[in-house]
XYZ file of C-alpha atoms in Angstrom:
311
model
C -0.009 -0.051 0.094
C 1.524 3.194 -0.985
C 2.119 5.666 2.086
C 0.092 8.430 0.440
C -2.807 5.923 0.404
C -5.921 8.074 1.691
C -7.382 5.780 3.912
C -5.018 4.473 6.013
C -6.036 1.807 7.932
C -5.780 2.077 11.198
C -9.370 2.512 11.750
C -11.057 -0.842 11.525
C -13.329 0.086 8.813
C -16.975 0.247 10.354
C -18.877 -1.228 7.101
C -22.019 0.672 6.380
C -24.564 -1.123 4.704
C -28.216 -2.542 3.772
C -32.088 -2.723 4.743
C -31.488 -5.923 5.466
C -34.913 -5.809 7.700
C -36.680 -4.566 4.658
C -35.062 -7.089 2.979
C -35.979 -9.954 4.909
C -32.485 -10.810 4.601
C -30.984 -12.183 7.502
C -27.256 -12.124 8.600
C -25.575 -14.325 11.097
C -23.858 -12.120 13.613
C -20.451 -13.304 14.959
C -20.297 -14.898 18.464
C -17.805 -15.620 20.960
C -17.543 -19.209 19.454
C -17.073 -17.660 15.792
C -19.950 -16.362 13.501
C -20.974 -16.818 9.964
C -17.934 -15.967 8.078
C -18.478 -18.291 4.800
C -20.642 -16.736 1.880
C -23.537 -19.069 1.223
C -24.781 -17.907 -2.118
C -22.938 -16.600 -5.467
C -21.322 -13.172 -5.799
C -20.568 -13.045 -1.966
C -17.336 -13.155 -0.032
C -15.870 -15.678 1.973
C -13.935 -14.426 5.085
C -10.272 -16.332 5.330
C -10.316 -18.686 8.297
C -7.726 -16.881 9.817
C -9.330 -13.341 9.834
C -9.899 -11.766 12.989
C -13.551 -11.003 14.632
C -13.481 -7.694 13.459
C -12.656 -8.301 9.985
C -15.030 -10.993 9.654
C -17.692 -8.666 10.725
C -16.764 -6.400 8.040
C -17.157 -9.358 5.432
C -20.612 -9.898 6.883
C -21.598 -6.414 6.253
C -20.564 -6.231 2.794
C -22.252 -9.267 1.932
C -25.173 -8.306 3.377
C -25.520 -5.057 1.339
C -25.148 -7.428 -1.697
C -28.002 -9.815 -0.425
C -30.136 -6.636 0.186
C -29.691 -4.574 -2.876
C -30.072 -7.889 -5.211
C -33.457 -8.241 -3.434
C -34.482 -5.038 -4.030
C -33.151 -5.589 -8.199
C -30.009 -3.869 -7.787
C -26.416 -5.033 -7.981
C -23.540 -4.613 -5.319
C -20.064 -6.095 -5.792
C -18.905 -6.644 -2.370
C -15.632 -5.409 -1.513
C -13.126 -7.513 0.331
C -12.245 -5.571 3.462
C -8.297 -5.219 3.591
C -6.455 -6.976 6.438
C -4.346 -4.685 8.574
C -1.099 -6.740 8.045
C -1.542 -7.052 4.023
C -2.328 -3.619 3.995
C 1.119 -2.832 5.825
C 3.184 -5.601 3.548
C 4.585 -3.294 1.212
C 4.842 -0.072 3.507
C 7.514 -1.357 5.779
C 5.696 -4.381 7.562
C 7.545 -6.948 4.879
C 11.007 -5.702 4.294
C 11.614 -7.840 1.006
C 8.312 -6.864 -0.573
C 8.976 -3.276 0.827
C 12.198 -3.355 -0.569
C 11.311 -4.590 -4.564
C 8.147 -2.308 -3.974
C 10.164 0.919 -3.753
C 13.322 -0.497 -5.997
C 10.844 0.194 -8.535
C 7.762 2.427 -7.342
C 9.594 4.540 -4.598
C 7.042 6.099 -2.252
C 4.555 5.575 -5.211
C 4.110 9.095 -5.706
C 5.563 9.927 -9.434
C 5.204 6.263 -10.172
C 1.502 6.545 -11.130
C 2.804 9.020 -13.931
C 5.289 6.823 -14.770
C 3.557 3.488 -14.514
C 0.023 4.583 -15.470
C -1.033 1.374 -16.986
C 0.370 -0.857 -13.896
C -2.592 -1.205 -11.392
C -0.483 -2.376 -8.583
C 0.295 1.599 -8.538
C -2.482 3.255 -6.245
C -3.538 6.507 -8.211
C -2.676 5.326 -11.691
C -5.121 5.212 -14.588
C -5.030 1.576 -14.250
C -5.651 1.306 -10.705
C -8.318 4.023 -10.710
C -10.194 2.166 -13.223
C -10.121 -1.081 -11.294
C -11.154 0.706 -8.291
C -14.374 -0.548 -6.191
C -15.680 2.979 -6.032
C -15.307 2.605 -10.091
C -17.046 -0.667 -10.160
C -20.255 0.711 -8.293
C -20.410 3.881 -10.098
C -20.126 2.416 -13.298
C -22.903 0.201 -12.944
C -24.566 3.168 -11.468
C -24.350 4.931 -14.376
C -26.073 1.953 -16.213
C -29.449 2.897 -14.569
C -31.885 5.548 -15.506
C -32.580 8.628 -13.394
C -35.356 7.384 -11.574
C -33.088 3.829 -10.731
C -30.389 5.794 -9.453
C -32.825 7.602 -7.126
C -34.251 4.250 -6.177
C -30.458 2.728 -5.835
C -29.296 5.548 -3.461
C -32.174 5.441 -1.326
C -32.130 1.828 -0.858
C -28.585 2.129 -0.300
C -28.645 4.842 2.209
C -26.252 6.974 3.874
C -25.014 8.907 6.824
C -26.972 10.627 9.081
C -27.662 14.177 9.208
C -26.099 16.038 12.306
C -29.433 18.212 11.769
C -31.628 15.642 12.529
C -30.183 14.249 15.525
C -29.782 10.576 13.817
C -26.891 8.612 15.025
C -27.523 5.520 12.413
C -27.309 5.494 8.677
C -30.414 5.277 7.018
C -31.310 2.497 4.433
C -29.855 -0.761 4.071
C -26.456 0.323 5.375
C -27.962 1.138 8.638
C -29.865 -1.985 8.673
C -27.139 -3.964 8.029
C -24.529 -2.178 10.710
C -27.244 -3.243 13.618
C -27.514 -6.617 12.488
C -23.656 -7.468 12.455
C -22.808 -4.533 15.226
C -25.903 -4.684 17.279
C -27.510 -1.580 19.070
C -24.160 0.454 19.523
C -23.857 3.548 17.003
C -21.114 3.980 14.615
C -20.281 7.136 16.554
C -20.044 5.020 20.033
C -17.791 2.409 17.944
C -15.569 5.156 16.377
C -15.227 6.894 19.878
C -14.111 3.311 21.406
C -11.949 2.494 18.741
C -9.961 5.719 19.180
C -9.668 5.729 22.800
C -8.007 2.418 22.160
C -5.976 3.529 19.525
C -4.840 6.216 21.402
C -3.937 3.932 24.167
C -1.875 1.859 21.926
C 0.034 4.867 20.351
C 1.259 5.800 23.978
C 2.248 2.360 24.832
C 4.250 2.487 21.515
C 5.825 5.787 21.863
C 6.962 4.785 25.094
C 8.302 1.383 24.692
C 12.220 1.572 25.336
C 13.477 -0.704 22.893
C 11.391 1.490 19.859
C 12.643 4.898 21.210
C 16.209 3.688 21.202
C 15.718 2.244 17.563
C 14.045 5.379 16.394
C 16.996 7.445 17.794
C 19.336 5.075 15.871
C 16.982 5.545 12.859
C 17.030 9.143 12.804
C 20.863 9.274 13.500
C 21.476 7.273 9.989
C 19.094 9.633 8.052
C 20.749 12.610 9.483
C 24.231 11.121 8.032
C 22.661 10.657 5.042
C 21.453 14.421 4.993
C 18.083 13.572 5.403
C 16.101 16.163 7.672
C 14.598 14.543 10.982
C 11.698 16.337 12.349
C 10.420 13.488 14.603
C 11.384 10.392 16.674
C 8.563 9.661 17.949
C 8.157 5.681 17.256
C 4.598 5.944 15.654
C 5.938 8.625 13.562
C 9.218 8.565 12.438
C 8.461 5.456 10.139
C 6.455 7.768 7.829
C 8.624 10.964 8.360
C 10.722 10.626 5.046
C 7.542 9.880 2.956
C 5.293 12.722 4.237
C 8.193 15.221 3.527
C 8.837 13.939 -0.041
C 4.721 14.040 -0.312
C 4.967 17.672 0.150
C 7.206 18.621 -2.918
C 5.349 16.639 -5.009
C 3.282 19.346 -7.565
C -0.269 19.552 -7.138
C -1.414 18.105 -10.403
C 0.697 15.221 -9.789
C -1.620 14.443 -6.635
C -4.966 14.703 -8.332
C -5.713 18.550 -7.809
C -7.686 20.491 -9.518
C -8.044 24.519 -11.076
C -10.147 26.766 -9.166
C -12.689 26.419 -12.060
C -12.901 22.332 -11.002
C -11.417 21.610 -13.881
C -8.366 18.964 -13.861
C -4.452 20.622 -13.940
C -2.239 20.087 -16.720
C -0.607 16.594 -15.821
C 3.000 16.238 -15.666
C 4.151 13.866 -18.667
C 5.929 10.437 -18.067
C 9.529 11.963 -19.491
C 8.943 14.706 -16.882
C 8.146 12.150 -13.971
C 10.916 9.676 -14.738
C 13.828 11.764 -13.235
C 11.717 12.737 -10.390
C 10.770 8.749 -9.806
C 14.567 8.069 -9.747
C 15.392 10.552 -7.024
C 12.188 9.382 -4.912
C 13.458 5.754 -5.408
C 17.038 6.835 -3.964
C 15.110 8.554 -1.138
C 12.780 5.663 -0.534
C 15.623 3.104 -0.500
C 17.817 5.169 2.165
C 14.486 5.413 4.419
C 14.165 1.701 4.204
C 17.789 0.904 4.935
C 17.886 3.200 7.811
C 14.727 2.178 9.727
C 15.199 -1.526 8.804
C 15.773 -2.536 12.415
C 13.259 -0.156 13.733
C 10.741 -1.399 11.437
C 11.379 -5.202 12.545
C 10.646 -4.529 16.077
C 7.677 -1.849 15.526
C 5.608 -3.714 12.896
C 4.996 -6.903 14.955
C 3.852 -4.553 18.262
C 1.737 -2.339 16.359
C -0.078 -4.804 14.061
C -0.781 -6.659 17.480
C -2.190 -3.104 18.544
C -2.608 -0.501 15.935
C -1.974 2.877 16.832
C -2.716 6.520 14.982
C 0.057 8.604 14.002
C 1.291 10.475 10.941
C 0.705 8.304 8.501
C 1.858 5.204 10.574
C 5.215 3.564 10.065
C 5.246 2.638 6.534
C-alpha cells in the first residue's frame, strides 16, 4: 500500500450497509464461538479462516449489502475488506516486499505517472479503473435517473447531524444493526479512537522502540535527510510525508479553481523525479530496517494512529 494512500487503515473500517430488515435478509452475527464467515450464495465473499473477529464482521456487512440490494433489484459488488497486515506489507511490515516495491515505485508519488498502466500503483489510471468505487459508479451509471434515485435510497447514507439521527439510513444502517447490534457508528468510533490512543502511548513509550528510533534518525541525518520527529509511531512515515509535500499538485490529482483538472505531468518529466524518489525511499528503508523489524509486530497487534503510520 502506498504511504500516501488516503485510507490508511488504522481505523478498523465500520462497514456501512443494507436494509436487511426491509429486505427480509438475515445476517448471522459473529459470536464468541465464531460467527458465520462463509458466503452461502454466489456473488458473496468468503472471509479468510484466520481473519480476526472485526474483519469477519466487515465481511458480513459487505455480503449483507449485496444480498439486500439484489433483493431490491440492484447489483452491489461486495468489497473484500483489507487486512491490516496485508495493507502494510509493502509499506514496511514485510521488509523484502517493501524493498522490491520501492526499488521500482519509490514512495508511489511519481510512479502513478510513469506507470499509469500498472494497477499495482495506487492512483494510476489503471488502478482507478479497477477500483471498487469505479465498479460501483460504473454500475450506477447504467441505471436510468429514476433507478439511480431508488438505488441511492435503498443503499442509504450517513446521518444528518441537523436531524439528530445517529445511525446510517437505508440498507447500510440496517446491516450495521444486524452485525454490530445497538451500538452506533459514533460509539464504535469513539471506542476505537480511545483504544488507538492508548496503543500509541504504549508504542511511543516502549524503551526498545525509542532507542531504535534514535538510531534510525541518526542514520537519516548521516545521509543528509532532515529529521523532524523520533516518535516511534511517526518516524517511519516521516521521510515519505516530507517527500509528499514537494510533489506538484497536478500529480496529486488537484484541480484548478474552476474545477477542471490541472495539466498533467508527462511521463518524461516524472521519470527523473521518480529516480530521485526511489533513491530517497531506499535510503529511508535501509536506515529504518531494524526499527521496522521491531515496530511492526507490536503495531499490528495493537494498531495506533500516527502521522501516516510507520510504513
